[in-house]
Short mmCIF file of N, CA, C and O in Angstrom, two decimals:
data_model
loop_
_atom_site.label_atom_id
_atom_site.label_comp_id
_atom_site.label_asym_id
_atom_site.label_seq_id
_atom_site.Cartn_x
_atom_site.Cartn_y
_atom_site.Cartn_z
N MET A 1466 11.55 -29.46 17.68
CA MET A 1466 11.04 -30.11 16.49
C MET A 1466 12.07 -29.96 15.37
O MET A 1466 12.57 -28.87 15.10
N THR A 1467 12.36 -31.04 14.73
CA THR A 1467 13.32 -31.02 13.63
C THR A 1467 12.58 -30.71 12.33
O THR A 1467 11.58 -31.34 12.00
N THR A 1468 13.06 -29.70 11.63
CA THR A 1468 12.51 -29.34 10.34
C THR A 1468 13.67 -29.16 9.37
O THR A 1468 14.82 -29.06 9.78
N THR A 1469 13.35 -29.11 8.12
CA THR A 1469 14.39 -28.87 7.12
C THR A 1469 15.06 -27.52 7.37
O THR A 1469 16.29 -27.40 7.24
N VAL A 1470 14.29 -26.52 7.74
CA VAL A 1470 14.87 -25.21 8.02
C VAL A 1470 15.87 -25.32 9.17
O VAL A 1470 17.00 -24.82 9.07
N ASN A 1471 15.48 -25.98 10.25
CA ASN A 1471 16.40 -26.18 11.38
C ASN A 1471 17.63 -26.96 10.96
O ASN A 1471 18.75 -26.62 11.36
N ASP A 1472 17.43 -28.01 10.18
CA ASP A 1472 18.56 -28.81 9.71
C ASP A 1472 19.53 -27.98 8.88
O ASP A 1472 20.75 -28.09 9.04
N MET A 1473 19.00 -27.13 8.01
CA MET A 1473 19.87 -26.30 7.17
C MET A 1473 20.63 -25.27 8.01
O MET A 1473 21.82 -25.03 7.79
N LEU A 1474 19.98 -24.67 8.98
CA LEU A 1474 20.67 -23.73 9.86
C LEU A 1474 21.74 -24.43 10.69
O LEU A 1474 22.83 -23.90 10.88
N ARG A 1475 21.42 -25.62 11.16
CA ARG A 1475 22.37 -26.39 11.98
C ARG A 1475 23.59 -26.80 11.18
O ARG A 1475 24.70 -26.84 11.70
N THR A 1476 23.41 -27.12 9.91
CA THR A 1476 24.52 -27.63 9.10
C THR A 1476 25.28 -26.55 8.36
O THR A 1476 26.24 -26.86 7.65
N TYR A 1477 24.89 -25.29 8.54
CA TYR A 1477 25.62 -24.22 7.87
C TYR A 1477 27.07 -24.23 8.35
O TYR A 1477 27.33 -24.25 9.55
N PRO A 1478 28.03 -24.27 7.44
CA PRO A 1478 29.42 -24.49 7.81
C PRO A 1478 30.10 -23.33 8.53
O PRO A 1478 31.11 -23.54 9.21
N ALA A 1479 29.59 -22.12 8.43
CA ALA A 1479 30.22 -20.97 9.09
C ALA A 1479 29.38 -20.54 10.30
O ALA A 1479 28.23 -20.94 10.45
N ASP A 1480 29.96 -19.72 11.11
CA ASP A 1480 29.28 -19.17 12.28
C ASP A 1480 28.18 -18.22 11.82
O ASP A 1480 28.39 -17.40 10.92
N LEU A 1481 27.02 -18.29 12.43
CA LEU A 1481 25.91 -17.40 12.09
C LEU A 1481 25.99 -16.08 12.86
O LEU A 1481 25.09 -15.25 12.76
N GLY A 1482 27.05 -15.91 13.61
CA GLY A 1482 27.26 -14.63 14.29
C GLY A 1482 26.31 -14.36 15.44
O GLY A 1482 25.90 -13.23 15.64
N GLY A 1483 25.94 -15.38 16.16
CA GLY A 1483 25.11 -15.18 17.33
C GLY A 1483 23.64 -14.95 17.04
O GLY A 1483 22.88 -14.55 17.92
N VAL A 1484 23.21 -15.18 15.81
CA VAL A 1484 21.79 -15.04 15.47
C VAL A 1484 20.99 -16.10 16.22
O VAL A 1484 21.41 -17.26 16.31
N ASP A 1485 19.87 -15.73 16.77
CA ASP A 1485 18.98 -16.66 17.47
C ASP A 1485 18.41 -17.63 16.43
O ASP A 1485 17.51 -17.28 15.67
N ARG A 1486 18.97 -18.85 16.39
CA ARG A 1486 18.57 -19.82 15.37
C ARG A 1486 17.10 -20.20 15.46
O ARG A 1486 16.45 -20.42 14.45
N GLU A 1487 16.59 -20.28 16.68
CA GLU A 1487 15.18 -20.65 16.85
C GLU A 1487 14.27 -19.56 16.26
O GLU A 1487 13.31 -19.86 15.54
N ALA A 1488 14.58 -18.30 16.55
CA ALA A 1488 13.78 -17.20 16.01
C ALA A 1488 13.92 -17.13 14.49
O ALA A 1488 12.95 -16.87 13.78
N MET A 1489 15.13 -17.38 14.00
CA MET A 1489 15.37 -17.38 12.55
C MET A 1489 14.58 -18.49 11.87
O MET A 1489 13.89 -18.26 10.88
N ALA A 1490 14.66 -19.69 12.41
CA ALA A 1490 13.94 -20.83 11.83
C ALA A 1490 12.44 -20.59 11.84
O ALA A 1490 11.75 -20.83 10.84
N ARG A 1491 11.93 -20.11 12.97
CA ARG A 1491 10.48 -19.86 13.07
C ARG A 1491 10.06 -18.81 12.05
O ARG A 1491 9.02 -18.95 11.38
N CYS A 1492 10.86 -17.77 11.88
CA CYS A 1492 10.51 -16.71 10.94
C CYS A 1492 10.50 -17.24 9.50
O CYS A 1492 9.57 -16.96 8.75
N ILE A 1493 11.51 -18.00 9.13
CA ILE A 1493 11.55 -18.57 7.78
C ILE A 1493 10.33 -19.45 7.55
O ILE A 1493 9.65 -19.35 6.53
N GLU A 1494 10.03 -20.32 8.52
CA GLU A 1494 8.90 -21.24 8.37
C GLU A 1494 7.57 -20.48 8.29
O GLU A 1494 6.70 -20.83 7.48
N GLU A 1495 7.41 -19.44 9.10
CA GLU A 1495 6.15 -18.66 9.06
C GLU A 1495 6.04 -17.89 7.76
O GLU A 1495 4.93 -17.74 7.22
N CYS A 1496 7.16 -17.39 7.24
CA CYS A 1496 7.13 -16.69 5.94
C CYS A 1496 6.68 -17.64 4.83
O CYS A 1496 5.85 -17.27 3.99
N ILE A 1497 7.22 -18.84 4.83
CA ILE A 1497 6.86 -19.83 3.81
C ILE A 1497 5.38 -20.20 3.94
O ILE A 1497 4.65 -20.26 2.96
N ALA A 1498 4.94 -20.44 5.17
CA ALA A 1498 3.54 -20.80 5.40
C ALA A 1498 2.60 -19.66 5.01
O ALA A 1498 1.54 -19.89 4.41
N CYS A 1499 2.99 -18.44 5.31
CA CYS A 1499 2.16 -17.28 4.97
C CYS A 1499 2.08 -17.11 3.45
O CYS A 1499 1.00 -16.84 2.91
N ALA A 1500 3.20 -17.27 2.78
CA ALA A 1500 3.20 -17.15 1.31
C ALA A 1500 2.25 -18.17 0.70
O ALA A 1500 1.49 -17.84 -0.23
N GLN A 1501 2.27 -19.38 1.21
CA GLN A 1501 1.37 -20.42 0.70
C GLN A 1501 -0.08 -20.06 0.97
O GLN A 1501 -0.93 -20.16 0.09
N ALA A 1502 -0.36 -19.62 2.20
CA ALA A 1502 -1.74 -19.26 2.56
C ALA A 1502 -2.24 -18.11 1.69
O ALA A 1502 -3.38 -18.13 1.21
N CYS A 1503 -1.40 -17.12 1.48
CA CYS A 1503 -1.80 -15.96 0.67
C CYS A 1503 -2.03 -16.33 -0.78
O CYS A 1503 -2.98 -15.85 -1.41
N THR A 1504 -1.18 -17.19 -1.32
CA THR A 1504 -1.36 -17.64 -2.70
C THR A 1504 -2.67 -18.40 -2.83
O THR A 1504 -3.46 -18.18 -3.77
N ALA A 1505 -2.93 -19.30 -1.88
CA ALA A 1505 -4.17 -20.08 -1.92
C ALA A 1505 -5.40 -19.21 -1.69
O ALA A 1505 -6.44 -19.41 -2.32
N CYS A 1506 -5.27 -18.22 -0.81
CA CYS A 1506 -6.40 -17.33 -0.54
C CYS A 1506 -6.73 -16.49 -1.78
O CYS A 1506 -7.90 -16.33 -2.14
N ALA A 1507 -5.70 -15.96 -2.43
CA ALA A 1507 -5.94 -15.19 -3.66
C ALA A 1507 -6.66 -16.04 -4.69
O ALA A 1507 -7.62 -15.59 -5.34
N ASP A 1508 -6.22 -17.27 -4.84
CA ASP A 1508 -6.85 -18.18 -5.81
C ASP A 1508 -8.29 -18.48 -5.41
O ASP A 1508 -9.18 -18.47 -6.26
N ALA A 1509 -8.52 -18.70 -4.11
CA ALA A 1509 -9.88 -18.97 -3.64
C ALA A 1509 -10.78 -17.74 -3.85
O ALA A 1509 -11.94 -17.89 -4.26
N CYS A 1510 -10.23 -16.56 -3.61
CA CYS A 1510 -11.01 -15.33 -3.85
C CYS A 1510 -11.45 -15.24 -5.31
O CYS A 1510 -12.58 -14.83 -5.60
N LEU A 1511 -10.57 -15.63 -6.21
CA LEU A 1511 -10.90 -15.58 -7.64
C LEU A 1511 -12.00 -16.56 -8.01
O LEU A 1511 -12.65 -16.39 -9.05
N SER A 1512 -12.24 -17.55 -7.15
CA SER A 1512 -13.29 -18.54 -7.41
C SER A 1512 -14.62 -18.18 -6.76
O SER A 1512 -15.62 -18.85 -6.97
N GLU A 1513 -14.62 -17.13 -5.97
CA GLU A 1513 -15.85 -16.71 -5.28
C GLU A 1513 -16.79 -16.00 -6.26
O GLU A 1513 -16.35 -15.33 -7.18
N ASP A 1514 -18.09 -16.16 -6.00
CA ASP A 1514 -19.09 -15.46 -6.81
C ASP A 1514 -18.96 -13.94 -6.69
O ASP A 1514 -19.31 -13.21 -7.61
N THR A 1515 -18.45 -13.49 -5.56
CA THR A 1515 -18.32 -12.06 -5.29
C THR A 1515 -16.89 -11.57 -5.57
O THR A 1515 -16.40 -10.66 -4.90
N VAL A 1516 -16.25 -12.13 -6.56
CA VAL A 1516 -14.85 -11.81 -6.84
C VAL A 1516 -14.61 -10.31 -7.02
O VAL A 1516 -13.57 -9.79 -6.61
N ALA A 1517 -15.55 -9.60 -7.57
CA ALA A 1517 -15.39 -8.16 -7.78
C ALA A 1517 -15.23 -7.42 -6.45
O ALA A 1517 -14.54 -6.39 -6.38
N ASP A 1518 -15.82 -7.95 -5.40
CA ASP A 1518 -15.70 -7.34 -4.07
C ASP A 1518 -14.39 -7.72 -3.38
O ASP A 1518 -14.08 -7.18 -2.32
N LEU A 1519 -13.64 -8.64 -3.97
CA LEU A 1519 -12.42 -9.16 -3.34
C LEU A 1519 -11.15 -8.73 -4.06
O LEU A 1519 -10.08 -9.27 -3.80
N THR A 1520 -11.27 -7.76 -4.95
CA THR A 1520 -10.11 -7.33 -5.74
C THR A 1520 -8.95 -6.89 -4.86
O THR A 1520 -7.81 -7.30 -5.07
N LYS A 1521 -9.22 -6.06 -3.86
CA LYS A 1521 -8.15 -5.60 -2.97
C LYS A 1521 -7.56 -6.77 -2.19
O LYS A 1521 -6.34 -6.82 -1.96
N CYS A 1522 -8.38 -7.71 -1.79
CA CYS A 1522 -7.91 -8.88 -1.06
C CYS A 1522 -6.95 -9.70 -1.92
O CYS A 1522 -5.88 -10.12 -1.47
N VAL A 1523 -7.32 -9.91 -3.17
CA VAL A 1523 -6.47 -10.68 -4.09
C VAL A 1523 -5.13 -9.98 -4.26
O VAL A 1523 -4.06 -10.59 -4.16
N ARG A 1524 -5.18 -8.68 -4.51
CA ARG A 1524 -3.94 -7.90 -4.70
C ARG A 1524 -3.06 -7.96 -3.45
O ARG A 1524 -1.85 -8.18 -3.53
N THR A 1525 -3.66 -7.77 -2.29
CA THR A 1525 -2.90 -7.78 -1.04
C THR A 1525 -2.34 -9.16 -0.77
O THR A 1525 -1.18 -9.30 -0.33
N ASP A 1526 -3.12 -10.20 -1.05
CA ASP A 1526 -2.63 -11.58 -0.90
C ASP A 1526 -1.39 -11.82 -1.76
O ASP A 1526 -0.40 -12.39 -1.31
N MET A 1527 -1.47 -11.38 -3.01
CA MET A 1527 -0.36 -11.63 -3.93
C MET A 1527 0.89 -10.84 -3.51
O MET A 1527 2.01 -11.37 -3.56
N ASP A 1528 0.70 -9.60 -3.09
CA ASP A 1528 1.83 -8.81 -2.60
C ASP A 1528 2.47 -9.46 -1.38
O ASP A 1528 3.69 -9.56 -1.27
N CYS A 1529 1.63 -9.91 -0.47
CA CYS A 1529 2.12 -10.53 0.76
C CYS A 1529 2.88 -11.82 0.43
O CYS A 1529 3.96 -12.07 0.99
N ALA A 1530 2.34 -12.63 -0.44
CA ALA A 1530 3.01 -13.88 -0.82
C ALA A 1530 4.40 -13.59 -1.40
O ALA A 1530 5.38 -14.25 -1.05
N ASP A 1531 4.48 -12.59 -2.27
CA ASP A 1531 5.77 -12.24 -2.88
C ASP A 1531 6.78 -11.77 -1.84
O ASP A 1531 7.94 -12.18 -1.84
N VAL A 1532 6.34 -10.90 -0.94
CA VAL A 1532 7.26 -10.37 0.08
C VAL A 1532 7.66 -11.47 1.06
O VAL A 1532 8.83 -11.56 1.45
N CYS A 1533 6.73 -12.32 1.44
CA CYS A 1533 7.06 -13.43 2.35
C CYS A 1533 8.06 -14.39 1.71
O CYS A 1533 9.00 -14.85 2.38
N ASN A 1534 7.85 -14.71 0.44
CA ASN A 1534 8.81 -15.58 -0.25
C ASN A 1534 10.19 -14.93 -0.31
O ASN A 1534 11.21 -15.59 -0.07
N ALA A 1535 10.23 -13.65 -0.63
CA ALA A 1535 11.52 -12.94 -0.69
C ALA A 1535 12.18 -12.90 0.69
O ALA A 1535 13.40 -13.10 0.81
N THR A 1536 11.40 -12.68 1.72
CA THR A 1536 11.94 -12.63 3.08
C THR A 1536 12.52 -13.98 3.47
O THR A 1536 13.64 -14.06 4.01
N ALA A 1537 11.81 -15.06 3.19
CA ALA A 1537 12.32 -16.40 3.50
C ALA A 1537 13.63 -16.65 2.75
O ALA A 1537 14.57 -17.24 3.32
N SER A 1538 13.71 -16.21 1.52
CA SER A 1538 14.93 -16.40 0.74
C SER A 1538 16.10 -15.61 1.32
O SER A 1538 17.20 -16.14 1.48
N VAL A 1539 15.87 -14.34 1.64
CA VAL A 1539 16.93 -13.51 2.22
C VAL A 1539 17.40 -14.10 3.55
O VAL A 1539 18.60 -14.17 3.82
N LEU A 1540 16.46 -14.54 4.38
CA LEU A 1540 16.82 -15.11 5.68
C LEU A 1540 17.56 -16.44 5.55
O LEU A 1540 18.29 -16.83 6.46
N SER A 1541 17.38 -17.11 4.44
CA SER A 1541 18.02 -18.42 4.24
C SER A 1541 19.45 -18.29 3.72
O SER A 1541 20.18 -19.28 3.67
N ARG A 1542 19.86 -17.09 3.35
CA ARG A 1542 21.22 -16.86 2.86
C ARG A 1542 22.04 -16.19 3.95
O ARG A 1542 21.63 -15.14 4.46
N HIS A 1543 23.20 -16.75 4.25
CA HIS A 1543 24.02 -16.23 5.34
C HIS A 1543 25.39 -15.74 4.89
O HIS A 1543 26.02 -14.96 5.58
N THR A 1544 25.84 -16.18 3.74
CA THR A 1544 27.14 -15.75 3.24
C THR A 1544 27.06 -14.28 2.86
O THR A 1544 26.15 -13.86 2.14
N GLY A 1545 27.98 -13.47 3.34
CA GLY A 1545 27.96 -12.04 3.05
C GLY A 1545 26.80 -11.33 3.71
O GLY A 1545 26.33 -10.31 3.21
N TYR A 1546 26.36 -11.83 4.83
CA TYR A 1546 25.21 -11.32 5.58
C TYR A 1546 25.31 -9.82 5.84
O TYR A 1546 26.36 -9.32 6.24
N ASP A 1547 24.22 -9.10 5.61
CA ASP A 1547 24.14 -7.67 5.90
C ASP A 1547 22.92 -7.45 6.79
O ASP A 1547 21.77 -7.56 6.33
N ALA A 1548 23.16 -7.16 8.06
CA ALA A 1548 22.07 -7.01 9.03
C ALA A 1548 21.11 -5.90 8.63
O ALA A 1548 19.90 -6.00 8.89
N ASN A 1549 21.59 -4.84 7.99
CA ASN A 1549 20.71 -3.74 7.59
C ASN A 1549 19.72 -4.19 6.53
O ASN A 1549 18.55 -3.79 6.56
N VAL A 1550 20.17 -5.01 5.59
CA VAL A 1550 19.27 -5.54 4.56
C VAL A 1550 18.24 -6.46 5.22
O VAL A 1550 17.04 -6.38 4.93
N THR A 1551 18.71 -7.31 6.11
CA THR A 1551 17.80 -8.24 6.80
C THR A 1551 16.73 -7.48 7.56
O THR A 1551 15.55 -7.80 7.47
N ARG A 1552 17.12 -6.46 8.30
CA ARG A 1552 16.14 -5.67 9.05
C ARG A 1552 15.12 -4.99 8.11
O ARG A 1552 13.93 -4.97 8.40
N ALA A 1553 15.61 -4.45 7.00
CA ALA A 1553 14.71 -3.78 6.05
C ALA A 1553 13.70 -4.76 5.46
O ALA A 1553 12.50 -4.44 5.34
N VAL A 1554 14.16 -5.94 5.11
CA VAL A 1554 13.27 -6.96 4.54
C VAL A 1554 12.26 -7.40 5.59
O VAL A 1554 11.07 -7.55 5.30
N LEU A 1555 12.71 -7.59 6.82
CA LEU A 1555 11.79 -7.99 7.89
C LEU A 1555 10.74 -6.92 8.15
O LEU A 1555 9.57 -7.22 8.34
N ARG A 1556 11.16 -5.65 8.15
CA ARG A 1556 10.19 -4.56 8.35
C ARG A 1556 9.16 -4.53 7.22
O ARG A 1556 7.96 -4.31 7.46
N ALA A 1557 9.61 -4.75 5.99
CA ALA A 1557 8.68 -4.80 4.85
C ALA A 1557 7.70 -5.95 5.02
O ALA A 1557 6.50 -5.80 4.75
N CYS A 1558 8.20 -7.07 5.48
CA CYS A 1558 7.33 -8.24 5.67
C CYS A 1558 6.30 -7.97 6.77
O CYS A 1558 5.13 -8.32 6.62
N VAL A 1559 6.72 -7.34 7.85
CA VAL A 1559 5.78 -6.97 8.92
C VAL A 1559 4.67 -6.08 8.35
O VAL A 1559 3.49 -6.29 8.61
N THR A 1560 5.06 -5.10 7.56
CA THR A 1560 4.10 -4.15 6.99
C THR A 1560 3.08 -4.84 6.09
O THR A 1560 1.87 -4.63 6.22
N VAL A 1561 3.56 -5.67 5.18
CA VAL A 1561 2.64 -6.32 4.24
C VAL A 1561 1.80 -7.38 4.94
O VAL A 1561 0.62 -7.54 4.61
N CYS A 1562 2.35 -8.08 5.92
CA CYS A 1562 1.56 -9.07 6.66
C CYS A 1562 0.46 -8.39 7.47
O CYS A 1562 -0.66 -8.91 7.55
N LYS A 1563 0.75 -7.23 8.04
CA LYS A 1563 -0.29 -6.49 8.77
C LYS A 1563 -1.39 -6.06 7.81
O LYS A 1563 -2.58 -6.25 8.10
N ALA A 1564 -1.01 -5.51 6.66
CA ALA A 1564 -2.01 -5.06 5.68
C ALA A 1564 -2.85 -6.22 5.18
O ALA A 1564 -4.08 -6.13 5.08
N CYS A 1565 -2.21 -7.33 4.86
CA CYS A 1565 -2.93 -8.48 4.33
C CYS A 1565 -3.81 -9.12 5.41
O CYS A 1565 -4.95 -9.49 5.15
N GLY A 1566 -3.27 -9.23 6.61
CA GLY A 1566 -4.06 -9.78 7.71
C GLY A 1566 -5.30 -8.95 7.97
O GLY A 1566 -6.39 -9.48 8.18
N ASP A 1567 -5.14 -7.62 7.94
CA ASP A 1567 -6.29 -6.73 8.14
C ASP A 1567 -7.31 -6.88 7.02
O ASP A 1567 -8.52 -6.94 7.27
N GLU A 1568 -6.83 -6.94 5.79
CA GLU A 1568 -7.75 -7.06 4.65
C GLU A 1568 -8.48 -8.39 4.69
O GLU A 1568 -9.70 -8.44 4.50
N CYS A 1569 -7.76 -9.48 4.91
CA CYS A 1569 -8.41 -10.79 4.96
C CYS A 1569 -9.38 -10.88 6.14
O CYS A 1569 -10.44 -11.50 6.02
N ALA A 1570 -9.05 -10.26 7.25
CA ALA A 1570 -9.93 -10.27 8.42
C ALA A 1570 -11.27 -9.61 8.11
O ALA A 1570 -12.31 -10.00 8.66
N ARG A 1571 -11.26 -8.64 7.20
CA ARG A 1571 -12.52 -7.98 6.79
C ARG A 1571 -13.49 -8.96 6.13
O ARG A 1571 -14.70 -8.74 6.13
N HIS A 1572 -12.97 -10.02 5.55
CA HIS A 1572 -13.79 -10.99 4.82
C HIS A 1572 -13.91 -12.33 5.55
O HIS A 1572 -14.52 -13.26 5.04
N ALA A 1573 -13.31 -12.43 6.72
CA ALA A 1573 -13.19 -13.71 7.43
C ALA A 1573 -14.55 -14.31 7.81
O ALA A 1573 -14.68 -15.55 7.84
N ASP A 1574 -15.53 -13.48 8.08
CA ASP A 1574 -16.85 -14.01 8.45
C ASP A 1574 -17.56 -14.66 7.27
O ASP A 1574 -18.36 -15.57 7.45
N MET A 1575 -17.23 -14.20 6.06
CA MET A 1575 -17.89 -14.73 4.86
C MET A 1575 -17.08 -15.80 4.15
O MET A 1575 -17.64 -16.65 3.47
N HIS A 1576 -15.75 -15.73 4.30
CA HIS A 1576 -14.88 -16.64 3.55
C HIS A 1576 -13.85 -17.27 4.48
O HIS A 1576 -12.96 -16.57 4.99
N GLU A 1577 -14.00 -18.55 4.70
CA GLU A 1577 -13.09 -19.28 5.60
C GLU A 1577 -11.63 -19.16 5.16
O GLU A 1577 -10.73 -19.05 5.98
N HIS A 1578 -11.38 -19.15 3.85
CA HIS A 1578 -10.00 -19.03 3.37
C HIS A 1578 -9.39 -17.71 3.80
O HIS A 1578 -8.20 -17.65 4.10
N CYS A 1579 -10.18 -16.66 3.89
CA CYS A 1579 -9.67 -15.37 4.35
C CYS A 1579 -9.35 -15.42 5.85
O CYS A 1579 -8.36 -14.83 6.29
N ARG A 1580 -10.14 -16.14 6.62
CA ARG A 1580 -9.86 -16.29 8.05
C ARG A 1580 -8.54 -17.01 8.25
O ARG A 1580 -7.69 -16.58 9.03
N VAL A 1581 -8.36 -18.11 7.55
CA VAL A 1581 -7.12 -18.89 7.66
C VAL A 1581 -5.92 -18.04 7.23
O VAL A 1581 -4.87 -18.04 7.88
N CYS A 1582 -6.08 -17.31 6.16
CA CYS A 1582 -5.00 -16.46 5.66
C CYS A 1582 -4.67 -15.36 6.66
O CYS A 1582 -3.49 -15.08 6.92
N ALA A 1583 -5.68 -14.72 7.22
CA ALA A 1583 -5.44 -13.67 8.21
C ALA A 1583 -4.63 -14.21 9.38
O ALA A 1583 -3.70 -13.54 9.87
N GLU A 1584 -4.94 -15.40 9.83
CA GLU A 1584 -4.20 -16.01 10.94
C GLU A 1584 -2.75 -16.27 10.56
O GLU A 1584 -1.84 -16.04 11.35
N ALA A 1585 -2.53 -16.74 9.34
CA ALA A 1585 -1.16 -16.99 8.87
C ALA A 1585 -0.38 -15.68 8.81
O ALA A 1585 0.80 -15.62 9.18
N CYS A 1586 -1.04 -14.62 8.35
CA CYS A 1586 -0.39 -13.31 8.28
C CYS A 1586 -0.01 -12.82 9.67
O CYS A 1586 1.09 -12.28 9.87
N ARG A 1587 -0.88 -13.01 10.64
CA ARG A 1587 -0.61 -12.56 12.02
C ARG A 1587 0.58 -13.34 12.60
O ARG A 1587 1.43 -12.75 13.28
N ARG A 1588 0.63 -14.64 12.35
CA ARG A 1588 1.76 -15.44 12.85
C ARG A 1588 3.07 -15.00 12.21
O ARG A 1588 4.10 -14.90 12.88
N CYS A 1589 3.05 -14.73 10.92
CA CYS A 1589 4.25 -14.29 10.21
C CYS A 1589 4.69 -12.91 10.70
O CYS A 1589 5.88 -12.68 10.95
N GLU A 1590 3.74 -12.01 10.85
CA GLU A 1590 4.04 -10.68 11.36
C GLU A 1590 4.73 -10.77 12.72
O GLU A 1590 5.75 -10.11 12.97
N GLN A 1591 4.21 -11.63 13.59
CA GLN A 1591 4.79 -11.79 14.93
C GLN A 1591 6.19 -12.40 14.86
O GLN A 1591 7.10 -11.95 15.56
N ALA A 1592 6.36 -13.40 14.00
CA ALA A 1592 7.68 -14.05 13.87
C ALA A 1592 8.71 -13.06 13.35
O ALA A 1592 9.87 -13.06 13.80
N CYS A 1593 8.32 -12.21 12.41
CA CYS A 1593 9.25 -11.20 11.89
C CYS A 1593 9.59 -10.18 12.97
O CYS A 1593 10.75 -9.78 13.12
N ASN A 1594 8.60 -9.75 13.73
CA ASN A 1594 8.85 -8.81 14.83
C ASN A 1594 9.75 -9.44 15.89
O ASN A 1594 10.65 -8.78 16.43
N ASP A 1595 9.53 -10.71 16.19
CA ASP A 1595 10.38 -11.41 17.16
C ASP A 1595 11.82 -11.48 16.69
O ASP A 1595 12.76 -11.26 17.46
N LEU A 1596 12.01 -11.78 15.40
CA LEU A 1596 13.37 -11.85 14.88
C LEU A 1596 14.02 -10.47 14.84
O LEU A 1596 15.20 -10.32 15.17
N LEU A 1597 13.26 -9.46 14.48
CA LEU A 1597 13.79 -8.09 14.53
C LEU A 1597 14.28 -7.75 15.93
O LEU A 1597 15.35 -7.16 16.10
N ALA A 1598 13.48 -8.10 16.94
CA ALA A 1598 13.86 -7.82 18.33
C ALA A 1598 15.12 -8.59 18.70
O ALA A 1598 16.00 -8.07 19.40
N ALA A 1599 15.23 -9.83 18.23
CA ALA A 1599 16.41 -10.66 18.54
C ALA A 1599 17.67 -10.12 17.85
O ALA A 1599 18.77 -10.26 18.38
N LEU A 1600 17.48 -9.51 16.69
CA LEU A 1600 18.64 -8.96 15.95
C LEU A 1600 19.14 -7.67 16.60
O LEU A 1600 20.29 -7.28 16.40
N GLY A 1601 18.25 -7.00 17.35
CA GLY A 1601 18.65 -5.76 18.03
C GLY A 1601 18.71 -4.55 17.16
O GLY A 1601 18.57 -4.48 16.01
#
């Protein structure tokens, strides 16, 4: 499937150093999708009648969105690449996606937006773990 992320990786003028482009593209795309889902979920939580019960969910959503956006940005930059920084950012993203996915899953039976968000977090967590494994 052709995506803007794939197109940008394909057209990068220098060698990516053997990085698995498919795993990289999937991870960037899942990070972006997760950030969007978390932002929308936090906003939806704020519109719920039981917003006081969703404070932790809102906070976790916002943290996850920020880390996912940062991860997508770091993964999209290749000039002066530092594998140690990339691994650290990916590990942070795995951690926050797990926390957010767990928190949203607690509310998934009552709030559809939390179910959707939890699924996005799980996909992002897996994509980050897959890329970490590919990086070695």
